[in-house]
PDB file of C-alpha atoms in Angstrom:
ATOM      1  CA  MET J 231      96.283 123.649  91.497  1.00 60.00           C
ATOM      2  CA  THR J 232      93.302 121.786  92.969  1.00 76.00           C
ATOM      3  CA  ASN J 233      93.193 121.757  96.757  1.00 89.00           C
ATOM      4  CA  LYS J 234      93.282 118.115  97.829  1.00 96.00           C
ATOM      5  CA  ILE J 235      93.326 118.738 101.578  1.00 96.00           C
ATOM      6  CA  ILE J 236      90.104 117.798 103.388  1.00 97.00           C
ATOM      7  CA  THR J 237      89.093 116.817 106.918  1.00 97.00           C
ATOM      8  CA  ALA J 238      88.618 113.254 108.101  1.00 97.00           C
ATOM      9  CA  ALA J 239      84.860 113.901 108.280  1.00 97.00           C
ATOM     10  CA  GLU J 240      84.829 115.131 104.678  1.00 98.00           C
ATOM     11  CA  ALA J 241      86.751 112.045 103.635  1.00 98.00           C
ATOM     12  CA  CYS J 242      84.215 109.857 105.417  1.00 97.00           C
ATOM     13  CA  SER J 243      81.367 111.567 103.531  1.00 97.00           C
ATOM     14  CA  LYS J 244      82.770 110.173 100.282  1.00 98.00           C
ATOM     15  CA  ILE J 245      82.265 106.605 101.501  1.00 98.00           C
ATOM     16  CA  LYS J 246      78.890 104.941 101.005  1.00 98.00           C
ATOM     17  CA  SER J 247      77.316 101.768 102.304  1.00 98.00           C
ATOM     18  CA  GLY J 248      78.053  98.723 100.178  1.00 98.00           C
ATOM     19  CA  MET J 249      81.391  99.995  98.873  1.00 98.00           C
ATOM     20  CA  THR J 250      84.592  97.987  98.663  1.00 98.00           C
ATOM     21  CA  LEU J 251      87.424  99.650 100.588  1.00 98.00           C
ATOM     22  CA  PHE J 252      91.138  99.018 100.508  1.00 98.00           C
ATOM     23  CA  ILE J 253      92.504  99.896 103.947  1.00 98.00           C
ATOM     24  CA  GLY J 254      96.249 100.097 104.339  1.00 98.00           C
ATOM     25  CA  GLY J 255      98.257  98.935 107.305  1.00 96.00           C
ATOM     26  CA  PHE J 256      99.854  95.927 108.946  1.00 96.00           C
ATOM     27  CA  LEU J 257      98.157  95.511 112.317  1.00 94.00           C
ATOM     28  CA  LYS J 258      98.641  98.960 113.919  1.00 92.00           C
ATOM     29  CA  CYS J 259     101.451 100.019 111.596  1.00 96.00           C
ATOM     30  CA  GLY J 260     100.576 102.510 108.870  1.00 96.00           C
ATOM     31  CA  SER J 261      96.784 102.685 109.141  1.00 96.00           C
ATOM     32  CA  PRO J 262      94.463 105.640 108.374  1.00 97.00           C
ATOM     33  CA  THR J 263      92.960 105.748 111.864  1.00 96.00           C
ATOM     34  CA  ASP J 264      91.264 109.174 111.802  1.00 97.00           C
ATOM     35  CA  VAL J 265      89.122 108.367 108.771  1.00 98.00           C
ATOM     36  CA  ILE J 266      88.265 104.938 110.186  1.00 98.00           C
ATOM     37  CA  ASN J 267      87.127 106.578 113.431  1.00 97.00           C
ATOM     38  CA  GLU J 268      84.844 108.880 111.440  1.00 97.00           C
ATOM     39  CA  ILE J 269      83.270 105.911 109.640  1.00 98.00           C
ATOM     40  CA  VAL J 270      82.524 104.302 112.997  1.00 98.00           C
ATOM     41  CA  LYS J 271      80.418 107.358 113.962  1.00 97.00           C
ATOM     42  CA  THR J 272      78.130 107.019 110.922  1.00 97.00           C
ATOM     43  CA  ASP J 273      75.454 104.602 109.720  1.00 97.00           C
ATOM     44  CA  ILE J 274      77.684 103.380 106.866  1.00 98.00           C
ATOM     45  CA  CYS J 275      77.440  99.576 106.665  1.00 98.00           C
ATOM     46  CA  ASN J 276      77.693  96.514 104.412  1.00 98.00           C
ATOM     47  CA  LEU J 277      81.277  97.333 103.512  1.00 98.00           C
ATOM     48  CA  THR J 278      83.717  94.927 101.928  1.00 98.00           C
ATOM     49  CA  ILE J 279      87.119  95.700 103.408  1.00 98.00           C
ATOM     50  CA  VAL J 280      90.356  94.519 101.833  1.00 98.00           C
ATOM     51  CA  GLY J 281      93.581  94.607 103.805  1.00 98.00           C
ATOM     52  CA  ASN J 282      96.459  92.600 105.149  1.00 97.00           C
ATOM     53  CA  ASP J 283      94.490  91.826 108.335  1.00 98.00           C
ATOM     54  CA  THR J 284      91.669  93.028 110.552  1.00 97.00           C
ATOM     55  CA  SER J 285      94.084  94.313 113.206  1.00 97.00           C
ATOM     56  CA  PHE J 286      92.695  94.077 116.765  1.00 97.00           C
ATOM     57  CA  ALA J 287      89.070  94.359 117.827  1.00 96.00           C
ATOM     58  CA  ASP J 288      89.637  97.790 119.382  1.00 95.00           C
ATOM     59  CA  SER J 289      91.972  99.255 116.735  1.00 94.00           C
ATOM     60  CA  ASP J 290      91.775 100.799 113.249  1.00 94.00           C
ATOM     61  CA  ARG J 291      90.359  98.264 110.738  1.00 96.00           C
ATOM     62  CA  GLY J 292      89.163  96.075 113.583  1.00 97.00           C
ATOM     63  CA  LEU J 293      86.825  98.811 114.787  1.00 98.00           C
ATOM     64  CA  LEU J 294      84.837  98.533 111.558  1.00 98.00           C
ATOM     65  CA  VAL J 295      84.264  94.845 112.247  1.00 98.00           C
ATOM     66  CA  SER J 296      83.453  95.382 115.924  1.00 97.00           C
ATOM     67  CA  ASN J 297      80.921  98.090 115.043  1.00 98.00           C
ATOM     68  CA  LYS J 298      79.150  95.899 112.463  1.00 97.00           C
ATOM     69  CA  LYS J 299      80.137  97.997 109.461  1.00 98.00           C
ATOM     70  CA  VAL J 300      81.463  95.053 107.448  1.00 98.00           C
ATOM     71  CA  LYS J 301      79.738  92.340 105.415  1.00 98.00           C
ATOM     72  CA  LYS J 302      82.898  90.807 103.913  1.00 98.00           C
ATOM     73  CA  VAL J 303      86.596  90.741 104.738  1.00 98.00           C
ATOM     74  CA  ILE J 304      89.332  89.898 102.234  1.00 98.00           C
ATOM     75  CA  ALA J 305      92.562  89.547 104.175  1.00 98.00           C
ATOM     76  CA  SER J 306      95.626  87.426 104.817  1.00 97.00           C
ATOM     77  CA  HIS J 307      94.944  86.767 108.485  1.00 95.00           C
ATOM     78  CA  ILE J 308      92.361  87.530 111.141  1.00 97.00           C
ATOM     79  CA  GLY J 309      93.790  85.557 114.061  1.00 94.00           C
ATOM     80  CA  LEU J 310      94.539  88.540 116.312  1.00 96.00           C
ATOM     81  CA  ASN J 311      90.992  89.863 116.104  1.00 97.00           C
ATOM     82  CA  LYS J 312      88.673  87.563 118.041  1.00 96.00           C
ATOM     83  CA  GLU J 313      85.619  89.556 116.981  1.00 97.00           C
ATOM     84  CA  THR J 314      86.311  88.885 113.296  1.00 98.00           C
ATOM     85  CA  GLY J 315      86.544  85.187 114.061  1.00 97.00           C
ATOM     86  CA  ARG J 316      83.364  85.245 116.121  1.00 97.00           C
ATOM     87  CA  GLN J 317      81.370  87.006 113.404  1.00 97.00           C
ATOM     88  CA  MET J 318      82.748  84.650 110.763  1.00 97.00           C
ATOM     89  CA  LEU J 319      81.749  81.537 112.731  1.00 97.00           C
ATOM     90  CA  SER J 320      78.281  82.955 113.471  1.00 97.00           C
ATOM     91  CA  GLY J 321      77.695  83.784 109.802  1.00 97.00           C
ATOM     92  CA  GLU J 322      77.504  87.532 110.385  1.00 97.00           C
ATOM     93  CA  ILE J 323      80.320  88.279 107.959  1.00 98.00           C
ATOM     94  CA  GLU J 324      82.030  86.494 105.088  1.00 98.00           C
ATOM     95  CA  VAL J 325      85.801  86.067 105.267  1.00 97.00           C
ATOM     96  CA  GLU J 326      88.018  85.321 102.266  1.00 96.00           C
ATOM     97  CA  LEU J 327      91.545  84.452 103.324  1.00 95.00           C
ATOM     98  CA  VAL J 328      94.222  85.176 100.715  1.00 95.00           C
ATOM     99  CA  PRO J 329      97.988  84.601 101.130  1.00 94.00           C
ATOM    100  CA  GLN J 330      99.806  87.915 101.595  1.00 95.00           C
ATOM    101  CA  GLY J 331     101.801  87.680  98.388  1.00 95.00           C
ATOM    102  CA  THR J 332      98.757  86.683  96.356  1.00 96.00           C
ATOM    103  CA  LEU J 333      96.676  89.472  97.877  1.00 97.00           C
ATOM    104  CA  CYS J 334      99.253  92.126  97.006  1.00 97.00           C
ATOM    105  CA  GLU J 335      99.747  90.716  93.518  1.00 97.00           C
ATOM    106  CA  ARG J 336      96.007  90.705  92.849  1.00 98.00           C
ATOM    107  CA  ILE J 337      95.879  94.382  93.787  1.00 98.00           C
ATOM    108  CA  ARG J 338      99.035  95.170  91.833  1.00 97.00           C
ATOM    109  CA  SER J 339      97.692  93.443  88.715  1.00 98.00           C
ATOM    110  CA  ALA J 340      94.529  95.547  88.906  1.00 98.00           C
ATOM    111  CA  GLY J 341      96.584  98.712  89.166  1.00 97.00           C
ATOM    112  CA  ALA J 342      98.741  97.657  86.222  1.00 97.00           C
ATOM    113  CA  GLY J 343      95.761  96.783  84.041  1.00 97.00           C
ATOM    114  CA  LEU J 344      96.650  93.085  83.903  1.00 97.00           C
ATOM    115  CA  GLY J 345      94.257  90.158  83.678  1.00 96.00           C
ATOM    116  CA  GLY J 346      95.425  88.564  86.892  1.00 96.00           C
ATOM    117  CA  VAL J 347      98.392  86.771  88.420  1.00 97.00           C
ATOM    118  CA  LEU J 348      99.537  83.165  88.047  1.00 97.00           C
ATOM    119  CA  THR J 349     100.596  81.522  91.298  1.00 97.00           C
ATOM    120  CA  PRO J 350     101.326  77.932  92.342  1.00 96.00           C
ATOM    121  CA  ILE J 351     100.024  78.700  95.859  1.00 95.00           C
ATOM    122  CA  GLY J 352      96.840  76.716  96.438  1.00 93.00           C
ATOM    123  CA  ILE J 353      97.273  74.105  93.733  1.00 95.00           C
ATOM    124  CA  GLY J 354      95.921  70.776  94.977  1.00 93.00           C
ATOM    125  CA  THR J 355      93.972  72.355  97.843  1.00 93.00           C
ATOM    126  CA  GLU J 356      90.462  73.706  98.440  1.00 89.00           C
ATOM    127  CA  VAL J 357      91.758  77.111  97.363  1.00 88.00           C
ATOM    128  CA  ALA J 358      91.837  75.886  93.760  1.00 92.00           C
ATOM    129  CA  GLN J 359      88.153  74.944  93.657  1.00 92.00           C
ATOM    130  CA  GLY J 360      86.308  76.896  90.959  1.00 93.00           C
ATOM    131  CA  LYS J 361      89.438  78.690  89.760  1.00 95.00           C
ATOM    132  CA  GLN J 362      91.100  78.469  86.373  1.00 97.00           C
ATOM    133  CA  ILE J 363      94.317  76.440  86.264  1.00 97.00           C
ATOM    134  CA  VAL J 364      96.924  77.419  83.692  1.00 97.00           C
ATOM    135  CA  CYS J 365      99.806  75.118  82.765  1.00 97.00           C
ATOM    136  CA  VAL J 366     103.094  76.871  81.933  1.00 97.00           C
ATOM    137  CA  ASP J 367     106.074  74.753  80.896  1.00 97.00           C
ATOM    138  CA  GLY J 368     104.541  71.713  82.522  1.00 97.00           C
ATOM    139  CA  LYS J 369     103.736  73.399  85.855  1.00 97.00           C
ATOM    140  CA  ASP J 370     100.217  74.266  87.016  1.00 97.00           C
ATOM    141  CA  TYR J 371      99.302  77.709  88.320  1.00 98.00           C
ATOM    142  CA  LEU J 372      96.100  79.229  89.635  1.00 97.00           C
ATOM    143  CA  LEU J 373      94.824  82.313  87.862  1.00 97.00           C
ATOM    144  CA  GLU J 374      94.038  84.771  90.642  1.00 97.00           C
ATOM    145  CA  LYS J 375      91.974  87.646  89.283  1.00 97.00           C
ATOM    146  CA  PRO J 376      92.672  91.377  89.827  1.00 98.00           C
ATOM    147  CA  LEU J 377      91.254  93.047  92.902  1.00 98.00           C
ATOM    148  CA  ARG J 378      89.976  96.639  92.775  1.00 98.00           C
ATOM    149  CA  ALA J 379      88.187  98.912  95.236  1.00 98.00           C
ATOM    150  CA  ASN J 380      85.870 101.881  95.129  1.00 98.00           C
ATOM    151  CA  VAL J 381      88.022 103.739  97.659  1.00 98.00           C
ATOM    152  CA  ALA J 382      91.515 103.211  99.039  1.00 98.00           C
ATOM    153  CA  LEU J 383      92.112 104.586 102.528  1.00 98.00           C
ATOM    154  CA  ILE J 384      95.855 104.696 102.945  1.00 98.00           C
ATOM    155  CA  TYR J 385      98.451 106.172 105.280  1.00 98.00           C
ATOM    156  CA  GLY J 386     101.507 108.299 104.561  1.00 97.00           C
ATOM    157  CA  SER J 387     104.266 109.539 106.857  1.00 97.00           C
ATOM    158  CA  ARG J 388     104.773 112.786 104.916  1.00 97.00           C
ATOM    159  CA  VAL J 389     102.677 114.237 102.109  1.00 98.00           C
ATOM    160  CA  ASP J 390     103.025 117.475 100.201  1.00 97.00           C
ATOM    161  CA  LYS J 391     100.048 119.574  99.166  1.00 94.00           C
ATOM    162  CA  ILE J 392      99.733 118.039  95.713  1.00 96.00           C
ATOM    163  CA  GLY J 393      99.782 114.508  97.123  1.00 97.00           C
ATOM    164  CA  ASN J 394     103.295 113.139  96.769  1.00 98.00           C
ATOM    165  CA  VAL J 395     103.745 110.605  99.575  1.00 98.00           C
ATOM    166  CA  SER J 396     106.806 109.362 101.470  1.00 98.00           C
ATOM    167  CA  PHE J 397     107.088 106.786 104.232  1.00 97.00           C
ATOM    168  CA  VAL J 398     109.160 105.973 107.278  1.00 96.00           C
ATOM    169  CA  GLY J 399     110.229 102.336 107.585  1.00 94.00           C
ATOM    170  CA  THR J 400     107.635  99.604 107.272  1.00 95.00           C
ATOM    171  CA  THR J 401     104.665 101.989 107.319  1.00 96.00           C
ATOM    172  CA  ARG J 402     104.547 101.697 103.541  1.00 95.00           C
ATOM    173  CA  ASN J 403     103.404  98.019 103.768  1.00 96.00           C
ATOM    174  CA  THR J 404     100.204  97.588 101.684  1.00 96.00           C
ATOM    175  CA  ASN J 405      99.574 101.324 101.305  1.00 98.00           C
ATOM    176  CA  VAL J 406     101.680 101.696  98.172  1.00 97.00           C
ATOM    177  CA  VAL J 407     100.094  99.024  96.008  1.00 98.00           C
ATOM    178  CA  MET J 408      96.570  99.970  97.124  1.00 98.00           C
ATOM    179  CA  ALA J 409      97.013 103.507  95.794  1.00 98.00           C
ATOM    180  CA  THR J 410      97.184 102.173  92.242  1.00 97.00           C
ATOM    181  CA  ALA J 411      93.995 100.121  92.114  1.00 98.00           C
ATOM    182  CA  ALA J 412      91.076 102.146  93.502  1.00 98.00           C
ATOM    183  CA  ASP J 413      88.647 104.568  91.904  1.00 98.00           C
ATOM    184  CA  MET J 414      89.391 107.107  94.659  1.00 98.00           C
ATOM    185  CA  VAL J 415      92.449 107.329  96.916  1.00 98.00           C
ATOM    186  CA  ILE J 416      92.469 109.169 100.242  1.00 98.00           C
ATOM    187  CA  VAL J 417      95.771 109.432 102.095  1.00 98.00           C
ATOM    188  CA  GLU J 418      95.911 110.238 105.801  1.00 98.00           C
ATOM    189  CA  ALA J 419      99.288 111.684 106.742  1.00 97.00           C
ATOM    190  CA  ASP J 420     101.173 112.500 109.905  1.00 96.00           C
ATOM    191  CA  GLU J 421     102.652 115.589 108.240  1.00 96.00           C
ATOM    192  CA  VAL J 422     101.596 117.778 105.326  1.00 96.00           C
ATOM    193  CA  VAL J 423     104.721 119.671 104.312  1.00 95.00           C
ATOM    194  CA  ASN J 424     105.040 123.127 102.821  1.00 90.00           C
ATOM    195  CA  GLY J 425     106.437 123.096  99.307  1.00 92.00           C
ATOM    196  CA  TYR J 426     107.236 119.765  97.718  1.00 95.00           C
ATOM    197  CA  ILE J 427     108.761 116.517  98.896  1.00 97.00           C
ATOM    198  CA  ASP J 428     112.180 115.761  97.400  1.00 96.00           C
ATOM    199  CA  PRO J 429     111.498 113.596  94.306  1.00 96.00           C
ATOM    200  CA  ASN J 430     114.053 111.082  95.587  1.00 97.00           C
ATOM    201  CA  GLU J 431     111.876 110.505  98.659  1.00 97.00           C
ATOM    202  CA  VAL J 432     108.558 110.123  96.826  1.00 98.00           C
ATOM    203  CA  VAL J 433     107.132 106.596  97.038  1.00 98.00           C
ATOM    204  CA  ILE J 434     103.587 107.306  95.773  1.00 98.00           C
ATOM    205  CA  PRO J 435     103.414 110.047  93.110  1.00 98.00           C
ATOM    206  CA  SER J 436     100.702 112.674  93.472  1.00 97.00           C
ATOM    207  CA  ILE J 437      98.866 111.497  90.357  1.00 97.00           C
ATOM    208  CA  PHE J 438      97.438 108.593  92.373  1.00 98.00           C
ATOM    209  CA  ILE J 439      96.125 110.721  95.260  1.00 98.00           C
ATOM    210  CA  ASP J 440      92.689 112.345  95.161  1.00 98.00           C
ATOM    211  CA  TYR J 441      92.440 113.676  98.722  1.00 98.00           C
ATOM    212  CA  ILE J 442      94.710 114.333 101.712  1.00 98.00           C
ATOM    213  CA  VAL J 443      93.740 114.215 105.395  1.00 98.00           C
ATOM    214  CA  LYS J 444      96.068 115.682 108.014  1.00 97.00           C
ATOM    215  CA  ARG J 445      96.098 113.286 110.957  1.00 94.00           C
ATOM    216  CA  LYS J 446      95.307 114.675 114.395  1.00 90.00           C
ATOM    217  CA  GLN J 447      98.248 114.700 116.745  1.00 67.00           C
ATOM    218  CA  ALA J 448      98.033 112.060 119.465  1.00 52.00           C
TER     219      ALA J 448
END
């Protein structure tokens, strides 16, 4: 069995400037903070980060923005991170706002090998500009294309040594779908258990996980 367990610093070494990163979490809930903190220490830059939000300026994903590691953000909202808004308005970063459901479906369609997702959200607005419109049974839909990443940095509550992942409560948020649509998946977990997680508790099967980082205890 291949040893998937690495340190946060080793995980960071697999990330290069210019990559597209999925980063799991909803604000401060279910984010891979140790690996993010390691990225902040390096000269990695020009990242495209994809996530539900950019958290807060002094927390997890927001730290990458605050430390000028990011050239583009694809997210559902940025309103709680004033630094993201400031950099967007000054032209320092590009921000693409995507409705939460559409964002998750774009990622899911990439993981499932689909050509995209049809959604009525955005029809008749600026969102539709330049996008293909498909009519189904007399109703127009936007074709939103799949969204993939070079690396997914996700969180797990409990992980076993082969990479099966389980979650507590809402910590699963975007982490689950992101694990299916990246070239490399690194999970940061609160607990790495001995033996194997009960199959009934597995949310992300080990086949999707390339590396495991044991989170430092707060």
